[in-house]
Coordinates of C-alpha atoms and ligand atoms in Angstrom, one line a residue:
Chain A
X14 CA 4.0 85.3 171.0
X15 CA 1.0 87.6 171.0
X16 CA -1.0 87.4 167.8
X17 CA -0.8 90.5 165.6
X18 CA -3.7 89.7 163.3
X19 CA -6.6 87.4 164.3
X20 CA -9.3 86.0 162.0
X21 CA -12.6 85.2 163.7
X22 CA -14.9 83.0 161.6
X23 CA -13.9 84.9 158.5
X24 CA -15.8 83.7 155.4
X25 CA -16.6 84.9 151.9
X26 CA -19.4 83.8 149.6
X27 CA -18.8 83.2 146.0
X28 CA -18.9 86.3 143.8
X29 CA -21.4 85.0 141.3
X30 CA -23.3 82.4 143.4
X31 CA -24.3 83.9 146.8
X32 CA -25.6 80.6 148.0
X33 CA -22.2 78.9 148.1
X34 CA -19.1 79.8 150.1
X35 CA -15.9 80.8 148.3
X36 CA -14.3 79.7 151.6
X37 CA -16.1 78.6 154.8
X38 CA -15.4 80.4 158.1
X39 CA -11.7 80.6 159.0
X40 CA -10.4 81.2 162.5
X41 CA -6.7 81.6 162.6
X42 CA -4.0 84.0 163.6
X43 CA -0.8 85.7 162.4
X44 CA 1.8 86.4 165.0
X45 CA 4.8 88.7 164.9
X46 CA 7.6 87.0 162.9
X47 CA 5.3 84.4 161.4
X48 CA 6.1 83.2 157.8
X49 CA 2.9 81.7 156.4
X50 CA 2.5 80.2 152.9
X51 CA -1.0 80.2 151.5
X52 CA -1.3 77.5 148.9
X53 CA -4.1 75.8 147.0
X54 CA -5.4 75.4 143.5
X55 CA -6.3 78.4 141.3
X56 CA -9.6 80.0 142.1
X57 CA -9.7 78.8 145.7
X58 CA -9.9 82.3 147.0
X59 CA -6.3 82.8 148.1
X60 CA -6.0 86.3 146.7
X61 CA -9.5 87.2 148.0
X62 CA -8.5 86.1 151.5
X63 CA -5.4 88.3 151.5
X64 CA -7.3 91.2 150.0
X65 CA -9.8 90.8 152.9
X66 CA -7.0 90.8 155.4
X67 CA -5.8 94.1 153.9
X68 CA -9.4 95.4 153.9
X69 CA -9.5 95.8 150.2
X70 CA -12.4 93.4 150.1
X71 CA -15.2 92.9 152.6
X72 CA -15.8 89.5 154.2
X73 CA -19.3 88.2 154.2
X74 CA -19.1 86.7 157.7
X75 CA -16.8 87.1 160.7
X76 CA -14.4 89.8 161.6
X77 CA -10.7 90.4 162.2
X78 CA -8.7 92.1 164.9
X79 CA -5.3 93.7 164.8
X80 CA -3.2 94.3 167.9
X81 CA -6.2 93.1 169.9
X82 CA -8.5 95.8 168.4
X83 CA -11.5 94.8 166.3
X84 CA -11.5 95.9 162.7
X85 CA -14.5 98.2 163.0
X86 CA -12.6 100.2 165.6
X87 CA -9.7 100.8 163.2
X88 CA -9.6 103.5 160.6
X89 CA -9.3 101.6 157.3
X90 CA -6.3 103.6 156.2
X91 CA -4.5 103.0 159.5
X92 CA -5.2 99.3 159.2
X93 CA -3.9 99.1 155.7
X94 CA -0.7 100.9 156.7
X95 CA 0.0 98.0 159.1
X96 CA -1.3 95.2 156.9
X97 CA 0.0 95.8 153.4
X98 CA -1.1 93.8 150.4
X99 CA 1.2 93.6 147.4
X100 CA -1.0 92.7 144.4
X101 CA -0.7 89.7 142.1
X102 CA -0.8 92.0 139.1
X103 CA 1.3 95.0 140.1
X104 CA -0.1 98.5 139.3
X105 CA 2.4 101.3 138.7
X106 CA 1.2 104.7 139.8
X107 CA 1.4 107.6 137.3
X108 CA 4.9 109.1 137.0
X109 CA 8.4 107.8 137.2
X110 CA 10.0 104.9 139.1
X111 CA 11.1 107.5 141.6
X112 CA 7.6 108.9 142.0
X113 CA 6.5 105.3 142.7
X114 CA 9.2 104.7 145.3
X115 CA 8.4 107.9 147.0
X116 CA 4.6 107.2 147.2
X117 CA 4.7 106.1 150.8
X118 CA 6.7 109.1 152.0
X119 CA 4.3 111.4 150.1
X120 CA 1.2 109.8 151.4
X121 CA 2.3 109.8 155.0
X122 CA 4.4 113.0 155.0
X123 CA 7.5 111.1 156.0
X124 CA 11.1 111.7 154.8
X125 CA 12.0 109.5 151.8
X126 CA 14.5 106.9 152.9
X127 CA 16.5 106.9 149.7
X128 CA 19.3 104.6 151.0
X129 CA 16.8 101.9 152.0
X130 CA 15.1 102.2 148.6
X131 CA 18.4 101.9 146.8
X132 CA 19.3 98.9 149.0
X133 CA 16.1 97.0 148.2
X134 CA 16.4 97.9 144.5
X135 CA 19.9 96.5 144.5
X136 CA 19.0 93.3 146.3
X137 CA 16.2 92.8 143.8
X138 CA 18.6 93.1 140.9
X139 CA 17.3 96.6 139.9
X140 CA 20.4 98.5 141.0
X141 CA 20.9 99.8 137.5
X142 CA 17.3 100.8 136.8
X143 CA 17.0 104.5 135.9
X144 CA 14.7 106.1 138.5
X145 CA 13.7 108.8 135.9
X146 CA 12.1 106.2 133.7
X147 CA 8.3 106.2 133.3
X148 CA 7.0 103.5 135.6
X149 CA 4.4 102.4 133.0
X150 CA 7.1 101.5 130.6
X151 CA 8.7 98.9 132.9
X152 CA 8.6 95.2 132.1
X153 CA 6.2 93.0 134.1
X154 CA 9.0 91.6 136.3
X155 CA 10.4 95.1 136.9
X156 CA 7.0 96.4 137.9
X157 CA 6.5 93.5 140.3
X158 CA 9.8 94.3 142.0
X159 CA 9.2 98.1 142.2
X160 CA 5.8 97.4 143.7
X161 CA 7.5 95.2 146.3
X162 CA 9.9 97.9 147.2
X163 CA 7.0 100.3 147.5
X164 CA 5.4 98.0 150.1
X165 CA 8.7 97.4 152.0
X166 CA 9.2 101.1 152.4
X167 CA 5.8 101.3 154.1
X168 CA 7.3 99.0 156.9
X169 CA 4.1 97.2 157.6
X170 CA 3.7 94.8 160.5
X171 CA 2.1 92.2 158.3
X172 CA 3.3 92.0 154.7
X173 CA 0.9 90.2 152.3
X174 CA 2.6 89.0 149.1
X175 CA 0.5 87.6 146.3
X176 CA 2.7 85.5 144.0
X177 CA 5.4 88.1 144.3
X178 CA 7.9 86.3 142.1
X179 CA 5.5 85.0 139.5
X180 CA 7.1 87.0 136.6
X181 CA 10.7 86.8 137.7
X182 CA 13.5 84.6 136.4
X183 CA 15.1 82.2 138.8
X184 CA 18.0 84.5 139.6
X185 CA 15.8 87.5 140.4
X186 CA 13.5 85.2 142.3
X187 CA 16.3 84.2 144.7
X188 CA 17.2 87.9 145.2
X189 CA 13.6 88.7 145.9
X190 CA 13.2 85.9 148.4
X191 CA 16.4 86.9 150.2
X192 CA 15.3 90.5 150.3
X193 CA 11.9 89.8 151.8
X194 CA 13.5 87.4 154.4
X195 CA 16.1 89.9 155.5
X196 CA 13.6 92.7 155.6
X197 CA 11.2 90.6 157.7
X198 CA 14.0 89.5 160.1
X199 CA 15.2 93.0 160.8
X200 CA 11.8 94.6 161.1
X201 CA 10.3 91.6 163.0
X202 CA 7.3 91.7 160.6
X203 CA 5.0 88.8 159.7
X204 CA 4.8 87.7 156.1
X205 CA 1.9 85.9 154.5
X206 CA 2.6 84.9 151.0
X207 CA 0.7 83.1 148.2
X208 CA 2.7 80.8 146.1
X209 CA 2.3 78.1 143.5
X210 CA 5.9 77.2 143.9
X211 CA 6.1 74.6 146.7
X212 CA 9.9 74.9 147.0
X213 CA 9.5 78.6 147.5
X214 CA 6.9 78.0 150.2
X215 CA 9.1 75.5 151.9
X216 CA 12.2 77.8 151.7
X217 CA 10.5 80.8 153.0
X218 CA 7.8 79.7 155.4
X219 CA 7.3 77.9 158.6
X220 CA 3.5 77.5 158.5
X221 CA 1.3 76.5 155.6
X222 CA -2.4 77.3 155.1
X223 CA -3.8 74.9 152.5
X224 CA -7.0 76.0 150.9
X225 CA -9.1 73.4 149.1
X226 CA -12.8 72.5 148.7
X227 CA -14.0 75.9 149.8
X228 CA -12.2 76.0 153.1
X229 CA -8.9 76.4 154.9
X230 CA -8.4 72.6 155.0
X231 CA -5.1 72.5 156.8
X232 CA -3.1 75.0 158.8
X233 CA 0.1 73.2 159.8
X234 CA 3.8 73.5 160.4
X235 CA 5.5 73.6 157.0
X236 CA 8.0 70.8 157.6
X237 CA 5.2 68.5 158.7
X238 CA 2.8 69.5 155.9
X239 CA 5.3 68.9 153.1
X240 CA 6.5 65.6 154.7
X241 CA 3.1 64.2 155.5
X242 CA 0.0 66.2 154.9
X243 CA -3.0 65.1 156.9
X244 CA -5.7 65.2 154.2
X245 CA -6.0 63.3 151.0
X246 CA -6.7 66.5 149.1
X247 CA -3.4 67.9 150.2
X248 CA -1.6 64.7 149.2
X249 CA -3.1 64.9 145.8
X250 CA -2.3 68.5 145.5
X251 CA 1.4 68.0 146.4
X252 CA 1.7 65.0 144.1
X253 CA 0.4 67.1 141.2
X254 CA 2.8 69.9 142.0
X255 CA 5.8 67.5 142.4
X256 CA 4.9 66.1 138.9
X257 CA 4.8 69.7 137.5
X258 CA 8.2 70.4 139.1
X259 CA 9.8 67.4 137.4
X260 CA 8.4 68.1 133.9
X261 CA 9.5 71.7 134.2
X262 CA 13.1 70.7 135.0
X263 CA 13.3 68.3 132.0
Chain B
X24 CA -42.9 137.4 114.2
X25 CA -46.4 136.8 112.9
X26 CA -48.4 133.6 113.5
X27 CA -48.2 133.1 109.7
X28 CA -44.4 133.2 109.7
X29 CA -44.3 131.0 112.8
X30 CA -46.5 128.4 111.1
X31 CA -44.3 128.5 108.0
X32 CA -41.3 127.3 110.0
X33 CA -43.0 123.9 109.8
X34 CA -41.5 123.8 106.3
X35 CA -38.2 122.9 108.0
X36 CA -39.9 120.0 109.8
X37 CA -41.3 119.0 106.4
X38 CA -37.8 118.9 104.9
X39 CA -36.5 116.8 107.8
X40 CA -39.4 114.5 107.5
X41 CA -39.0 114.1 103.7
X42 CA -35.4 113.3 104.1
X43 CA -36.1 110.7 106.7
X44 CA -38.7 109.0 104.5
X45 CA -36.6 109.2 101.3
X46 CA -33.5 107.8 103.0
X47 CA -35.5 105.2 105.0
X48 CA -33.9 106.5 108.3
X49 CA -37.0 105.5 110.3
X50 CA -36.8 108.7 112.3
X51 CA -40.4 109.9 111.5
X52 CA -41.7 109.2 115.0
X53 CA -38.7 110.9 116.6
X54 CA -39.2 114.0 114.4
X55 CA -42.9 114.3 115.3
X56 CA -42.3 113.8 119.0
X57 CA -39.4 116.3 118.9
X58 CA -41.4 118.9 117.0
X59 CA -44.4 118.7 119.2
X60 CA -42.5 118.6 122.4
X61 CA -40.1 121.5 121.6
X62 CA -43.0 123.6 120.4
X63 CA -45.2 122.9 123.4
X64 CA -42.4 123.2 126.0
X65 CA -41.2 126.5 124.5
X66 CA -44.8 128.0 124.3
X67 CA -45.5 126.9 127.8
X68 CA -42.3 128.6 129.1
X69 CA -43.2 131.7 127.1
X70 CA -46.5 132.0 128.8
X71 CA -45.0 131.3 132.2
X72 CA -42.4 134.0 131.7
X73 CA -45.1 136.3 130.5
X74 CA -46.9 135.8 133.8
X75 CA -43.7 136.1 135.9
X76 CA -42.5 139.2 134.2
X77 CA -45.9 140.7 134.8
X78 CA -46.1 139.8 138.5
X79 CA -42.4 140.2 139.4
X80 CA -43.1 138.3 142.6
X81 CA -39.7 137.1 144.1
X82 CA -41.2 133.8 145.3
X83 CA -42.3 133.1 141.8
X84 CA -38.8 133.7 140.5
X85 CA -37.4 131.4 143.1
X86 CA -39.9 128.7 142.2
X87 CA -38.8 128.9 138.6
X88 CA -35.1 128.7 139.5
X89 CA -35.8 125.8 141.8
X90 CA -37.6 123.9 139.1
X91 CA -34.7 124.6 136.7
X92 CA -32.2 123.3 139.2
X93 CA -34.3 120.2 140.0
X94 CA -34.7 119.3 136.3
X95 CA -31.0 119.9 135.6
X96 CA -29.8 117.9 138.6
X97 CA -32.2 115.0 137.7
X98 CA -30.9 115.0 134.2
X99 CA -27.1 115.3 135.0
X100 CA -27.3 113.0 138.0
X101 CA -28.7 110.3 135.7
X102 CA -25.2 109.8 134.4
X103 CA -24.2 108.1 137.6
X104 CA -27.4 106.6 139.0
X105 CA -25.6 104.0 141.0
X106 CA -23.8 106.5 143.2
X107 CA -26.0 107.2 146.2
X108 CA -27.5 110.7 146.6
X109 CA -25.8 111.8 143.4
X110 CA -28.8 113.9 142.2
X111 CA -28.9 115.7 145.5
X112 CA -25.2 116.4 145.2
X113 CA -25.6 117.8 141.7
X114 CA -28.5 119.9 142.9
X115 CA -26.4 121.3 145.7
X116 CA -23.6 122.2 143.3
X117 CA -26.0 123.9 140.9
X118 CA -27.6 125.8 143.8
X119 CA -24.3 127.1 145.0
X120 CA -23.2 128.0 141.6
X121 CA -26.4 129.9 140.9
X122 CA -26.3 131.6 144.3
X123 CA -22.7 132.8 143.9
X124 CA -23.3 134.0 140.3
X125 CA -26.5 135.9 141.2
X126 CA -25.0 137.4 144.4
X127 CA -22.1 138.9 142.3
X128 CA -24.3 140.0 139.4
X129 CA -27.0 141.6 141.6
X130 CA -24.7 142.7 144.4
X131 CA -22.4 144.6 142.1
X132 CA -25.4 145.9 140.1
X133 CA -24.1 144.3 136.9
X134 CA -27.7 143.3 135.9
X135 CA -31.0 144.7 137.0
X136 CA -32.9 142.7 139.7
X137 CA -35.8 142.0 137.4
X138 CA -37.1 138.7 136.1
X139 CA -36.3 139.9 132.6
X140 CA -32.6 139.5 133.5
X141 CA -32.5 137.1 136.4
X142 CA -34.4 134.3 134.7
X143 CA -32.6 134.0 131.3
X144 CA -29.2 134.4 133.0
X145 CA -30.1 131.8 135.6
X146 CA -31.3 129.5 132.9
X147 CA -28.0 129.8 131.0
X148 CA -25.9 129.4 134.2
X149 CA -27.8 126.4 135.4
X150 CA -27.9 124.9 131.9
X151 CA -24.2 125.2 131.3
X152 CA -23.5 124.0 134.9
X153 CA -25.6 121.0 134.2
X154 CA -23.5 120.1 131.2
X155 CA -20.3 120.6 133.2
X156 CA -21.6 118.3 136.0
X157 CA -22.7 115.7 133.4
X158 CA -19.2 115.8 131.9
X159 CA -17.7 115.5 135.4
X160 CA -19.8 112.5 136.3
X161 CA -19.1 110.7 133.0
X162 CA -15.4 111.3 133.5
X163 CA -15.5 110.1 137.1
X164 CA -17.3 107.0 136.1
X165 CA -14.6 106.3 133.5
X166 CA -12.0 107.0 136.2
X167 CA -13.4 104.7 138.8
X168 CA -13.4 102.0 136.2
X169 CA -10.1 102.6 134.5
X170 CA -8.2 103.7 137.6
X171 CA -9.5 101.2 140.0
X172 CA -6.1 99.4 140.1
X173 CA -4.4 102.7 140.8
X174 CA -6.8 103.6 143.6
X175 CA -6.4 100.2 145.1
X176 CA -2.6 100.5 144.9
X177 CA -2.9 103.8 146.8
X178 CA -5.2 102.3 149.4
X179 CA -3.0 99.3 149.9
X180 CA -0.1 101.6 150.8
X181 CA -2.2 103.1 153.6
X182 CA -3.7 106.1 151.6
X183 CA -7.0 107.6 152.8
X184 CA -10.0 107.5 150.5
X185 CA -9.3 111.2 149.8
X186 CA -5.7 110.6 148.9
X187 CA -6.6 107.6 146.7
X188 CA -9.3 109.6 144.8
X189 CA -7.4 112.9 144.5
X190 CA -5.6 112.1 141.2
X191 CA -8.9 110.9 139.5
X192 CA -10.9 113.9 140.8
X193 CA -8.3 116.3 139.6
X194 CA -8.4 114.8 136.1
X195 CA -12.2 114.8 136.1
X196 CA -12.4 118.4 137.2
X197 CA -10.0 119.5 134.5
X198 CA -11.7 117.6 131.7
X199 CA -15.1 118.8 132.6
X200 CA -14.0 122.4 132.4
X201 CA -11.9 122.2 129.3
X202 CA -14.9 122.4 126.8
X203 CA -16.1 125.6 128.3
X204 CA -12.7 127.3 127.9
X205 CA -12.2 125.8 124.5
X206 CA -15.4 127.4 123.3
X207 CA -14.4 130.7 124.8
X208 CA -11.4 130.8 122.5
X209 CA -13.4 130.4 119.3
X210 CA -16.6 132.2 120.2
X211 CA -17.7 134.6 117.6
X212 CA -15.2 133.2 115.1
X213 CA -16.8 129.8 114.6
X214 CA -20.2 130.0 116.4
X215 CA -22.4 133.0 117.0
X216 CA -23.9 132.4 120.4
X217 CA -27.6 131.8 120.4
X218 CA -28.4 134.6 122.9
X219 CA -26.5 137.2 120.9
X220 CA -28.1 136.0 117.7
X221 CA -31.5 136.2 119.3
X222 CA -31.0 139.7 120.5
X223 CA -29.8 140.9 117.1
X224 CA -32.7 139.3 115.3
X225 CA -35.1 140.8 117.8
X226 CA -33.7 144.3 116.9
X227 CA -30.9 145.0 119.4
X228 CA -27.8 146.9 118.4
X229 CA -25.0 144.3 117.6
X230 CA -22.6 146.1 120.0
X231 CA -25.2 146.0 122.8
X232 CA -25.8 142.3 122.1
X233 CA -22.1 141.6 122.2
X234 CA -21.7 143.3 125.5
X235 CA -24.3 141.0 127.1
X236 CA -22.7 138.1 125.4
X237 CA -19.4 138.9 127.0
X238 CA -21.1 139.1 130.3
X239 CA -22.6 135.6 129.7
X240 CA -19.4 134.1 128.5
X241 CA -17.5 135.2 131.7
X242 CA -20.4 134.1 133.9
X243 CA -20.5 130.7 132.3
X244 CA -16.7 130.3 132.7
X245 CA -16.9 131.0 136.4
X246 CA -20.0 128.9 136.7
X247 CA -18.1 126.0 135.1
X248 CA -15.2 126.4 137.5
X249 CA -17.4 126.6 140.6
X250 CA -19.6 123.6 139.6
X251 CA -16.6 121.5 138.7
X252 CA -14.8 122.4 141.9
X253 CA -17.9 121.6 144.0
X254 CA -18.5 118.4 142.2
X255 CA -14.9 117.5 142.8
X256 CA -15.1 118.4 146.4
X257 CA -18.2 116.3 147.1
X258 CA -16.7 113.4 145.2
X259 CA -14.6 112.4 148.1
X260 CA -17.7 111.5 150.0
X261 CA -19.7 110.2 147.1
X262 CA -17.7 107.7 145.0
X263 CA -16.1 105.5 147.6
X264 CA -17.7 104.0 150.7
X265 CA -16.0 104.5 154.1
X266 CA -13.7 101.6 153.4
X267 CA -12.6 102.9 150.1
X268 CA -14.4 100.7 147.7
X269 CA -16.0 102.4 144.7
X270 CA -19.8 102.2 144.2
X271 CA -19.6 101.9 140.4
Ligands
LIG306 N1 -13.9 91.2 142.3 C1 -14.3 90.0 141.9 N2 -15.5 89.9 141.2 C2 -16.0 88.7 140.8 N3 -15.4 87.6 141.0 C3 -14.2 87.6 141.6 C4 -13.6 88.8 142.1 N4 -12.5 88.5 142.7 C5 -12.3 87.2 142.7 N5 -13.4 86.6 142.0 C6 -13.6 85.1 141.8 O1 -13.4 84.5 143.0 C7 -12.7 83.3 142.9 C8 -11.4 83.3 143.7 O2 -10.5 84.3 143.2 P1 -9.1 84.5 143.8 O3 -8.4 85.5 142.9 O4 -9.2 84.8 145.2 O5 -8.4 83.1 143.6 P2 -6.9 82.6 143.8 O6 -7.0 81.5 144.8 O7 -6.1 83.7 144.2 O8 -6.5 82.1 142.4 P3 -5.1 82.2 141.6 O9 -4.2 81.1 142.2 O10 -5.4 81.8 140.2 O11 -4.6 83.6 141.8 C9 -12.4 83.2 141.4 O12 -13.3 82.3 140.8 C10 -12.6 84.6 140.8 O13 -13.0 84.5 139.5
LIG307 MG1 -4.6 84.9 143.2

């Protein structure tokens, strides 16, 4: 399949030490329908990578292209409309839940697709949420889901999700995963998600990008990666996570 | 006022000094510097005005107004030094405000086209516009810090820089104009404006002084609105780079 989004030698230096890489040059691609899980220890630059892909942050080296057109030939706003980042810490815009849901239609002068919004909200377990409520008064988990619906309504070609179920209970998490999967299937979009939950990564994604030691260490088929990672770092990482999973279940 | 009376006003400096020493405030140096500077600057301006009023040369008037705008822009722009070309932008806003104000005042014949009117009114217009742009910049700085998440949320949803900044700019425009309108509501009841007081002390009829003060109040209100609006308008190009990342 033709790649949607291509990364050409994309690299970022550390924020506080400009001598060292946060991650060394990455060359990779995201194709239509891809499901990619970005995993790695805290502070490896996963969020930064996704923010660069959405052009909310500038890379220090390299460039990207979307639909075969280099990033400098895209208007940033047009790019972000197609490659949408959903933040790790969701931010509600001023106003009510409804105002937030209608943001996309307001920004782009499109009719508001109320049935779709209702549908997503229902799938995410927010069917009973009062849309007249001030968005700032929502709980963390509610905010995270409203932010997700906001992004889905944009209908991006590439949806970037940063720990999108981090503050959800297991029930809502399942709903959110299902919602994203169905949305991506019907709209033929690509999804790149960051997760610290290996089971979620395995459930949702077919490709894994493993970031460690300041680089994209492995980019592999998910089944193969989880069964037998190529690098020692990945083996250690998975072992630690398996241990965490067990202690959590006790 | 006689030289003797003027010299006697140093009594007030003496009181300030005494208090500072008695209370160990450590402000003696500030007081001396402030006293000397204010006296020198005002005397200098007095002599310059004396010359200008005598010559009435339009170029001289323009020079004075240019200096006023430059100093005001430098001063107000200092609130947001890290934003590129901010002082130039403030200067432009002040220049437009001053031009519109003077065009109306002179065009409609509200004031005489003499230095005696043009210079003081310009000074007040530029001075109060300087305060408005300073307030605006402060507020925008606060906005780009506190609303960064909000701006980014807008950008992530495909908003243009203009769309992402609009709510912040609107809040900053409002809050920089509010003090002007607040003081309009209490003027005369709480504070007697300096200009009016000065005119009355110098022997003008209170009614006449009040008429000029009304003129000034209205001029300053419109100047505040024009300055705030222009600063807001220019913000879209100033505060975020092309990609939508804030400079502050
Ligand atoms: N805007 C910024 N200014 C300064 N430092 C930053 C900034 N953004 C990220 N960093 C630093 O860069 C490093 C990578 O951050 P990033 O958020 O990308 O990590 P992450 O892999 O997403 O971690 P986590 O799993 O904890 O979310 C961290 O050390 C972080 O402190
Ligand atoms: Mg992160």
